[in-house]
Coordinates of C-alpha atoms in Angstrom, one line a residue:
X875 CA -13.5 19.2 -14.3
X876 CA -11.0 18.0 -15.6
X877 CA -8.0 16.2 -15.5
X878 CA -4.8 18.2 -16.5
X879 CA -3.0 16.4 -14.3
X880 CA -2.5 12.8 -16.8
X881 CA -1.5 14.5 -20.5
X882 CA 0.5 11.6 -21.8
X883 CA 2.3 14.2 -23.4
X884 CA 3.8 17.0 -20.7
X885 CA 6.9 17.0 -19.4
X886 CA 8.6 18.5 -16.6
X887 CA 11.2 21.1 -16.1
X888 CA 12.5 18.6 -13.5
X889 CA 14.6 16.1 -14.7
X890 CA 12.5 12.5 -14.9
X891 CA 14.4 9.3 -15.9
X892 CA 12.6 7.5 -18.6
X893 CA 12.3 4.2 -16.7
X894 CA 11.2 6.6 -13.0
X895 CA 8.2 5.9 -11.5
X896 CA 7.4 9.7 -10.4
X897 CA 6.9 11.5 -13.8
X898 CA 5.1 14.6 -13.8
X899 CA 2.0 12.6 -14.2
X900 CA 1.9 10.9 -11.1
X901 CA 2.2 13.7 -8.6
X902 CA 1.5 11.3 -5.9
X903 CA 1.4 12.8 -2.1
X904 CA 3.4 12.7 1.1
X905 CA 4.7 13.4 4.2
X906 CA 9.3 14.6 4.9
X907 CA 11.2 16.1 6.7
X908 CA 13.5 18.5 5.3
X909 CA 17.5 18.6 5.7
X910 CA 16.1 22.2 8.0
X911 CA 14.0 19.5 10.2
X912 CA 10.9 20.5 9.5
X913 CA 7.7 18.5 8.3
X914 CA 5.5 19.0 5.6
X915 CA 3.7 17.3 3.3
X916 CA 5.7 16.9 -0.3
X917 CA 5.4 15.1 -3.5
X918 CA 7.8 14.7 -6.2
X919 CA 8.3 14.4 -9.3
X920 CA 11.4 12.5 -10.5
X921 CA 14.1 12.3 -8.2
X922 CA 13.5 16.2 -6.7
X923 CA 10.9 16.2 -3.9
X924 CA 9.1 19.3 -3.3
X925 CA 7.9 21.0 -0.5
X926 CA 3.9 22.5 -0.9
X927 CA 3.8 24.2 2.3
X928 CA 6.6 26.1 0.8
X929 CA 4.9 26.3 -2.2
X930 CA 1.9 27.5 -0.8
X931 CA 3.8 29.9 1.2
X932 CA 5.1 32.3 -2.2
X933 CA 1.9 32.2 -3.3
X934 CA 2.2 29.1 -6.0
X935 CA -1.9 27.8 -5.5
X936 CA -3.4 31.4 -5.2
X937 CA -7.3 30.7 -6.2
X938 CA -7.6 27.7 -4.8
X939 CA -9.5 27.4 -1.9
X940 CA -7.0 26.1 0.7
X941 CA -6.7 26.9 3.9
X942 CA -3.4 28.8 5.0
X943 CA -1.4 25.9 7.1
X944 CA -3.1 22.8 4.8
X945 CA 0.3 21.8 3.8
X946 CA 2.2 22.5 7.0
X947 CA 0.6 19.6 8.9
X948 CA 2.4 16.4 9.7
X949 CA 0.1 14.4 8.2
X950 CA -2.2 14.2 4.6
X951 CA -5.5 14.2 7.2
X952 CA -6.7 17.8 6.6
X953 CA -6.2 17.2 3.0
X954 CA -8.0 14.5 1.9
X955 CA -10.9 15.1 4.4
X956 CA -11.2 18.5 1.5
X957 CA -12.4 16.2 -1.0
X958 CA -11.7 14.9 -4.6
X959 CA -12.6 18.4 -6.2
X960 CA -9.8 19.6 -3.9
X961 CA -7.2 16.9 -4.6
X962 CA -7.4 17.2 -8.4
X963 CA -7.5 21.2 -8.9
X964 CA -4.0 20.5 -6.3
X965 CA -2.3 17.9 -9.0
X966 CA -3.2 20.2 -11.8
X967 CA -1.5 23.1 -10.8
X968 CA 1.3 21.4 -9.7
X969 CA 1.5 19.5 -13.1
X970 CA 0.8 23.7 -14.4
X971 CA 4.1 24.9 -12.1
X972 CA 6.6 22.2 -13.2
X973 CA 5.2 21.9 -16.8
X974 CA 8.2 22.3 -19.5
X975 CA 6.4 25.7 -21.0
X976 CA 6.2 27.2 -17.5
X977 CA 9.7 29.3 -16.6
X978 CA 7.4 30.7 -13.5
X979 CA 9.4 28.9 -10.6
X980 CA 11.9 27.6 -13.2
X981 CA 13.3 30.9 -14.0
X982 CA 13.0 32.3 -9.9
X983 CA 16.1 31.1 -8.3
X984 CA 15.2 31.8 -4.5
X985 CA 12.1 30.3 -4.8
X986 CA 13.3 27.2 -5.8
X987 CA 16.2 27.0 -3.6
X988 CA 13.5 26.9 -0.7
X989 CA 10.7 24.2 -2.5
X990 CA 13.1 21.9 -4.4
X991 CA 15.1 18.5 -2.4
X992 CA 17.0 16.0 -3.4
X993 CA 16.0 12.7 -2.1
X994 CA 20.0 12.1 0.3
X995 CA 17.8 15.6 1.9
X996 CA 15.0 14.2 3.3
X997 CA 13.2 11.6 5.0
X998 CA 9.6 9.9 4.2
X999 CA 6.9 9.7 7.0
X1000 CA 3.8 8.3 7.8
X1001 CA 1.8 9.8 5.4
X1002 CA -1.0 9.7 7.4
X1003 CA -2.8 9.0 10.7
X1004 CA -4.1 6.4 10.6
X1005 CA -7.6 6.0 12.6
X1006 CA -8.5 2.9 11.6
X1007 CA -7.1 -0.4 9.3
X1008 CA -9.5 -3.0 7.8
X1009 CA -7.6 -6.2 6.5
X1010 CA -9.6 -8.1 3.1
X1011 CA -8.8 -11.4 1.8
X1012 CA -9.6 -10.7 -1.9
X1013 CA -7.5 -13.1 -3.3
X1014 CA -8.9 -16.2 -5.1
X1015 CA -6.1 -17.6 -6.4
X1016 CA -4.4 -17.0 -2.4
X1017 CA -7.6 -17.9 -0.4
X1018 CA -7.8 -21.4 -2.4
X1019 CA -3.9 -21.9 -1.9
X1020 CA -4.4 -21.6 2.0
X1021 CA -7.7 -23.1 1.9
X1022 CA -6.1 -26.7 0.2
X1023 CA -2.8 -26.6 2.9
X1024 CA -4.9 -26.2 5.8
X1025 CA -8.6 -27.8 5.0
X1026 CA -10.3 -30.1 2.2
X1027 CA -8.5 -29.6 -1.3
X1028 CA -11.7 -29.9 -2.9
X1029 CA -13.7 -27.3 -0.8
X1030 CA -10.9 -25.0 -0.3
X1031 CA -12.6 -21.8 -0.1
X1032 CA -14.8 -21.9 2.6
X1033 CA -19.3 -20.9 1.5
X1034 CA -19.0 -17.2 2.4
X1035 CA -16.0 -16.4 0.3
X1036 CA -17.7 -16.1 -3.8
X1037 CA -20.8 -13.7 -1.7
X1038 CA -18.6 -11.6 0.7
X1039 CA -15.4 -9.9 0.6
X1040 CA -14.0 -11.5 3.6
X1041 CA -12.5 -9.2 6.0
X1042 CA -11.0 -8.4 9.2
X1043 CA -10.2 -4.9 12.1
X1044 CA -6.5 -5.0 12.1
X1045 CA -4.0 -3.1 14.2
X1046 CA -3.3 0.9 13.1
X1047 CA -0.9 1.2 15.7
X1048 CA 1.9 -1.0 14.5
X1049 CA 1.9 0.2 11.2
X1050 CA 5.1 2.0 9.9
X1051 CA 6.2 3.5 6.6
X1052 CA 9.5 1.8 4.3
X1053 CA 13.2 1.6 6.3
X1054 CA 11.8 0.7 10.0
X1055 CA 13.0 -2.7 10.5
X1056 CA 10.9 -5.5 12.4
X1057 CA 11.1 -7.1 14.9
X1058 CA 10.1 -11.1 15.2
X1059 CA 7.6 -11.4 17.4
X1060 CA 7.6 -14.0 19.9
X1061 CA 3.6 -15.8 21.3
X1062 CA 2.3 -19.1 21.3
X1063 CA 2.1 -21.8 18.8
X1064 CA 1.5 -25.2 18.5
X1065 CA 4.8 -27.8 17.1
X1066 CA 3.5 -30.2 14.9
X1067 CA 2.4 -33.6 17.1
X1068 CA 2.5 -31.3 20.5
X1069 CA -0.7 -31.3 22.2
X1070 CA 0.2 -28.0 24.5
X1071 CA 1.2 -24.7 23.2
X1072 CA 5.1 -23.5 23.6
X1073 CA 5.7 -20.2 24.2
X1074 CA 9.0 -18.5 21.7
X1075 CA 9.4 -16.5 18.8
X1076 CA 8.0 -17.6 16.0
X1077 CA 10.1 -19.6 13.2
X1078 CA 7.8 -19.3 10.3
X1079 CA 7.8 -15.5 9.7
X1080 CA 6.5 -14.0 6.3
X1081 CA 5.6 -11.2 4.3
X1082 CA 2.1 -10.8 2.3
X1083 CA 1.9 -8.5 -0.9
X1084 CA -0.4 -6.8 -0.8
X1085 CA -2.0 -2.7 -1.5
X1086 CA -4.2 -1.0 0.2
X1087 CA -6.1 2.5 0.0
X1088 CA -6.9 5.2 1.8
X1089 CA -9.6 7.0 2.4
X1090 CA -11.3 10.3 2.6
X1091 CA -14.2 11.3 5.6
X1092 CA -17.0 9.5 3.8
X1093 CA -20.3 8.5 5.1
X1094 CA -22.1 9.2 8.3
X1095 CA -22.9 6.6 11.4
X1096 CA -26.0 4.5 9.5
X1097 CA -25.2 5.2 5.6
X1098 CA -23.7 3.3 3.4
X1099 CA -21.7 4.2 0.6
X1100 CA -23.0 2.9 -3.0
X1101 CA -20.7 1.0 -5.0
X1102 CA -21.0 3.0 -7.8
X1103 CA -19.6 5.9 -5.6
X1104 CA -17.0 4.5 -3.5
X1105 CA -13.7 5.8 -6.1
X1106 CA -14.9 8.9 -5.3
X1107 CA -14.1 8.7 -1.7
X1108 CA -10.9 6.7 -2.5
X1109 CA -7.9 9.3 -2.1
X1110 CA -5.2 7.1 -3.2
X1111 CA -3.0 3.9 -2.8
X1112 CA 0.7 2.5 -1.2
X1113 CA 2.2 -0.8 -1.2
X1114 CA 1.4 -2.6 2.1
X1115 CA 3.5 -5.4 3.3
X1116 CA 1.3 -7.3 6.1
X1117 CA 4.0 -9.1 7.9
X1118 CA 2.3 -12.3 9.1
X1119 CA 3.6 -14.9 11.9
X1120 CA 2.6 -18.4 10.3
X1121 CA 3.1 -20.5 13.1
X1122 CA 1.4 -18.3 15.5
X1123 CA -1.5 -17.5 13.1
X1124 CA -2.0 -21.2 13.2
X1125 CA -2.4 -21.8 16.4
X1126 CA -4.7 -18.3 17.6
X1127 CA -7.0 -17.4 14.4
X1128 CA -10.6 -19.9 14.8
X1129 CA -12.5 -18.7 15.7
X1130 CA -12.2 -15.6 16.0
X1131 CA -9.5 -14.6 13.2
X1132 CA -6.3 -12.7 12.9
X1133 CA -4.3 -11.7 16.4
X1134 CA -1.2 -11.7 17.5
X1135 CA 0.2 -13.3 14.0
X1136 CA -0.6 -9.8 12.5
X1137 CA -0.8 -7.3 14.1
X1138 CA 3.2 -7.0 15.2
X1139 CA 3.9 -4.7 12.7
X1140 CA 2.4 -3.9 9.0
X1141 CA 4.8 -1.8 6.2
X1142 CA 3.1 1.1 3.9
X1143 CA 5.6 2.4 1.0
X1144 CA 5.5 6.5 1.8
X1145 CA 4.4 8.3 -1.5
X1146 CA 0.4 7.7 -1.3
X1147 CA -0.4 7.8 -5.8
X1148 CA -3.9 9.5 -6.2
X1149 CA -6.7 7.3 -7.8
X1150 CA -7.0 10.2 -10.1
X1151 CA -3.3 9.3 -11.6
X1152 CA -4.6 5.4 -12.2
X1153 CA -7.4 6.1 -13.9
X1154 CA -5.4 5.5 -17.5
X1155 CA -4.4 1.7 -16.3
X1156 CA -8.0 0.8 -15.6
X1157 CA -8.9 -3.0 -15.9
X1158 CA -11.5 -5.6 -15.9
X1159 CA -11.4 -8.1 -13.2
X1160 CA -12.3 -11.1 -13.2
X1161 CA -15.6 -12.8 -13.5
X1162 CA -17.7 -13.0 -10.6
X1163 CA -19.1 -16.9 -10.3
X1164 CA -22.1 -16.6 -9.3
X1165 CA -23.3 -12.6 -9.7
X1166 CA -22.8 -10.5 -6.5
X1167 CA -25.9 -9.7 -4.6
X1168 CA -27.2 -6.3 -6.2
X1169 CA -25.2 -3.8 -3.6
X1170 CA -21.9 -5.8 -4.6
X1171 CA -22.6 -5.2 -8.1
X1172 CA -21.3 -2.9 -10.2
X1173 CA -20.7 -1.4 -14.2
X1174 CA -17.6 -0.6 -15.9
X1175 CA -13.8 -1.4 -14.9
X1176 CA -12.9 -1.2 -11.4
X1177 CA -9.4 -2.7 -12.0
X1178 CA -6.3 -1.8 -12.0
X1179 CA -2.9 -2.7 -14.1
X1180 CA 0.0 -2.8 -11.2
X1181 CA 2.7 -4.8 -11.7
X1182 CA 3.7 -5.9 -8.4
X1183 CA 7.5 -7.5 -7.7
X1184 CA 9.0 -8.8 -4.4
X1185 CA 13.1 -9.1 -3.2
X1186 CA 14.0 -11.0 -0.4
X1187 CA 17.6 -10.1 0.0
X1188 CA 20.2 -11.3 2.7
X1189 CA 22.2 -9.1 5.3
X1190 CA 25.3 -7.9 2.9
X1191 CA 23.4 -10.2 0.3
X1192 CA 22.3 -9.8 -3.2
X1193 CA 19.0 -9.7 -3.7
X1194 CA 17.1 -12.4 -5.0
X1195 CA 13.4 -11.8 -6.9
X1196 CA 10.8 -14.3 -5.4
X1197 CA 7.9 -13.0 -6.9
X1198 CA 5.7 -11.1 -9.5
X1199 CA 2.3 -10.5 -9.3
X1200 CA -0.8 -8.0 -10.6
X1201 CA -3.3 -6.1 -8.6
X1202 CA -5.3 -7.3 -11.5
X1203 CA -5.6 -10.4 -10.3
X1204 CA -8.0 -9.1 -7.4
X1205 CA -10.7 -10.9 -7.4
X1206 CA -12.8 -7.8 -4.9
X1207 CA -12.2 -5.0 -6.3
X1208 CA -11.8 -1.8 -3.6
X1209 CA -14.9 -0.2 -4.4
X1210 CA -16.8 -3.4 -3.5
X1211 CA -14.9 -3.4 -0.6
X1212 CA -15.7 -0.2 0.3
X1213 CA -19.5 -0.8 -0.5
X1214 CA -19.6 -4.1 1.7
X1215 CA -17.7 -2.2 4.3
X1216 CA -20.3 0.2 5.0
X1217 CA -23.8 -1.9 3.9
X1218 CA -23.9 -2.2 7.7
X1219 CA -23.8 1.9 8.3
X1220 CA -20.0 1.6 9.7
X1221 CA -18.3 4.9 9.1
X1222 CA -15.0 5.9 7.3
X1223 CA -13.2 9.2 8.0
X1224 CA -9.8 10.6 6.3
X1225 CA -7.1 8.7 6.7
X1226 CA -8.8 5.1 7.1
X1227 CA -6.4 2.5 5.6
X1228 CA -7.9 -0.7 3.7
X1229 CA -5.6 -3.5 3.2
X1230 CA -6.7 -5.7 -0.1
X1231 CA -5.5 -9.2 1.1
X1232 CA -2.6 -10.9 -0.1
X1233 CA -2.3 -10.3 -4.1
X1234 CA -1.8 -14.1 -5.9
X1235 CA -1.4 -15.1 -9.1
X1236 CA -2.8 -17.7 -11.2
X1237 CA 1.1 -19.2 -11.6
X1238 CA 3.7 -20.7 -8.0
X1239 CA 6.0 -17.7 -9.3
X1240 CA 2.9 -15.2 -9.0
X1241 CA 1.8 -16.0 -4.9
X1242 CA 2.3 -13.3 -2.8
X1243 CA 3.6 -14.9 0.5
X1244 CA 6.6 -17.2 0.8
X1245 CA 3.4 -19.7 2.9
X1246 CA 2.6 -20.1 -1.0
X1247 CA 5.9 -19.9 -2.4
X1248 CA 7.2 -22.6 -0.9
X1249 CA 4.7 -24.0 0.1
X1250 CA 4.1 -24.5 3.8
X1251 CA 8.4 -24.8 3.4
X1252 CA 8.0 -27.8 1.3
X1253 CA 9.6 -26.2 -1.7
X1254 CA 12.3 -23.1 -0.6
X1255 CA 13.3 -20.8 -2.8
X1256 CA 16.8 -20.9 -3.8
X1257 CA 19.1 -17.3 -3.4
X1258 CA 21.1 -15.9 -5.2
X1259 CA 23.9 -16.6 -2.7
X1260 CA 23.1 -20.1 -3.0
X1261 CA 21.0 -20.3 -0.1
X1262 CA 17.5 -21.0 0.7
X1263 CA 14.2 -19.7 2.2
X1264 CA 11.4 -22.0 3.7
X1265 CA 10.7 -18.3 5.5
X1266 CA 12.1 -15.3 6.1
X1267 CA 15.2 -15.1 8.4
X1268 CA 16.8 -12.6 10.7
X1269 CA 18.6 -10.1 9.0
X1270 CA 16.4 -10.3 6.0
X1271 CA 15.0 -7.2 3.8
X1272 CA 11.7 -7.5 2.6
X1273 CA 11.5 -5.4 -0.7
X1274 CA 8.3 -4.9 -2.4
X1275 CA 7.7 -2.7 -5.7
X1276 CA 4.9 -2.1 -8.3
X1277 CA 4.5 0.3 -11.3
X1278 CA 1.4 0.6 -14.1
X1279 CA 2.5 1.0 -17.6
X1280 CA 1.3 1.8 -20.9
X1281 CA 2.7 2.9 -24.3
X1282 CA 2.5 6.7 -23.2
X1283 CA 3.9 6.8 -19.1
X1284 CA 4.9 5.0 -16.6
X1285 CA 3.6 5.4 -12.8
X1286 CA 5.1 3.9 -10.6
X1287 CA 4.3 3.4 -6.1
X1288 CA 8.4 3.8 -5.5
X1289 CA 9.0 0.6 -2.4
X1290 CA 8.2 -0.3 0.8
X1291 CA 12.0 -2.0 2.5
X1292 CA 11.6 -3.0 5.8
X1293 CA 14.5 -5.4 7.8
X1294 CA 13.5 -8.7 9.4
X1295 CA 15.6 -7.8 12.9
X1296 CA 16.0 -11.1 15.4
X1297 CA 13.3 -10.8 18.5
X1298 CA 13.2 -8.0 21.0
X1299 CA 15.4 -8.6 24.3
X1300 CA 15.1 -6.5 27.0
X1301 CA 18.7 -5.7 28.5
X1302 CA 19.4 -7.4 32.2
X1303 CA 19.8 -4.7 35.0
X1304 CA 23.3 -4.5 36.5
X1305 CA 24.0 -5.5 39.7

């Protein structure tokens, strides 16, 4: 079945600015609360949010095998479970409905009032119920930088790194959408030169510039997903900030890896951009040497040219762009990550989320964390207001953006922006 929604020449009767992340060729999926306090599944074209639940009830998806309540839910999980054929049918139909040449909805004022919302009339929600979350460690530049800092620079990569997409299972309950403030975590740390740990707020809170992909029901327990089929089970992608407490992490991560340093919060952009929408932006990834084992060997282009950037904004201050990177730098691609994740028979279900790992490029201005950008705090970043940052201060907002662009179309992800608040302090009972 052809993907007509990607037609680069298509125009919409809805207003779309030239630099919008959400032209009619994008058609992402999300969940939002409407002005009438109704939660619905929707999409977005330009700065207009579209209620797909209402659109379905009004008969605009007739002929597509959908249950009556598929878009009247508070998560996308069931829709994602319907599979790639259904996703494509729905995207194609939405593209037809909002095509500049189609006047059916355009000329129906009553239906437009029910279906269309301005962005200030909605409140975005977490788009899926995330059953399980896995975070990979797939940027060679990032892994090399961290290995150089904390181990022998001549042996920055551990022996397994060039052979497997290294990952760990994270905590899904603390993943939040853009706009939700994050509390500075407390925990144990081992101060420089000390022999015993101390307890208190983390002093080295960091962001990690990542992307994440959302899967559908993919396999039965015991059944691996072949690398060449993996993309059929990936619904789409979001921007992902895997917040990290570096001082807590350094003390705890040996021998079992990240724990409290990571599970206090991660945040995602609310609109899931489908893998279908990203097809025009496929590129070759980095050359893999040594050649991966056969189950990780793939053919064709499996990486994506997605421009990424991070702003750091002090409270009531001006934003400073601290890094610009690109998803195409990832050494291990999504297909390899999913194939490796399931090669032992691990089952993957609708709404599972896989983080890419920190995305660092080859130059210092393309590193994906404050740990690298300031090199453990040794090279502070100059902010526009004259202040400096080694890591993230209370009151700072971290904003991540991402987009693809060619000569015909721009497809973007919007942003994920979250403010760091001081540590939680329970109110003392008054006597």
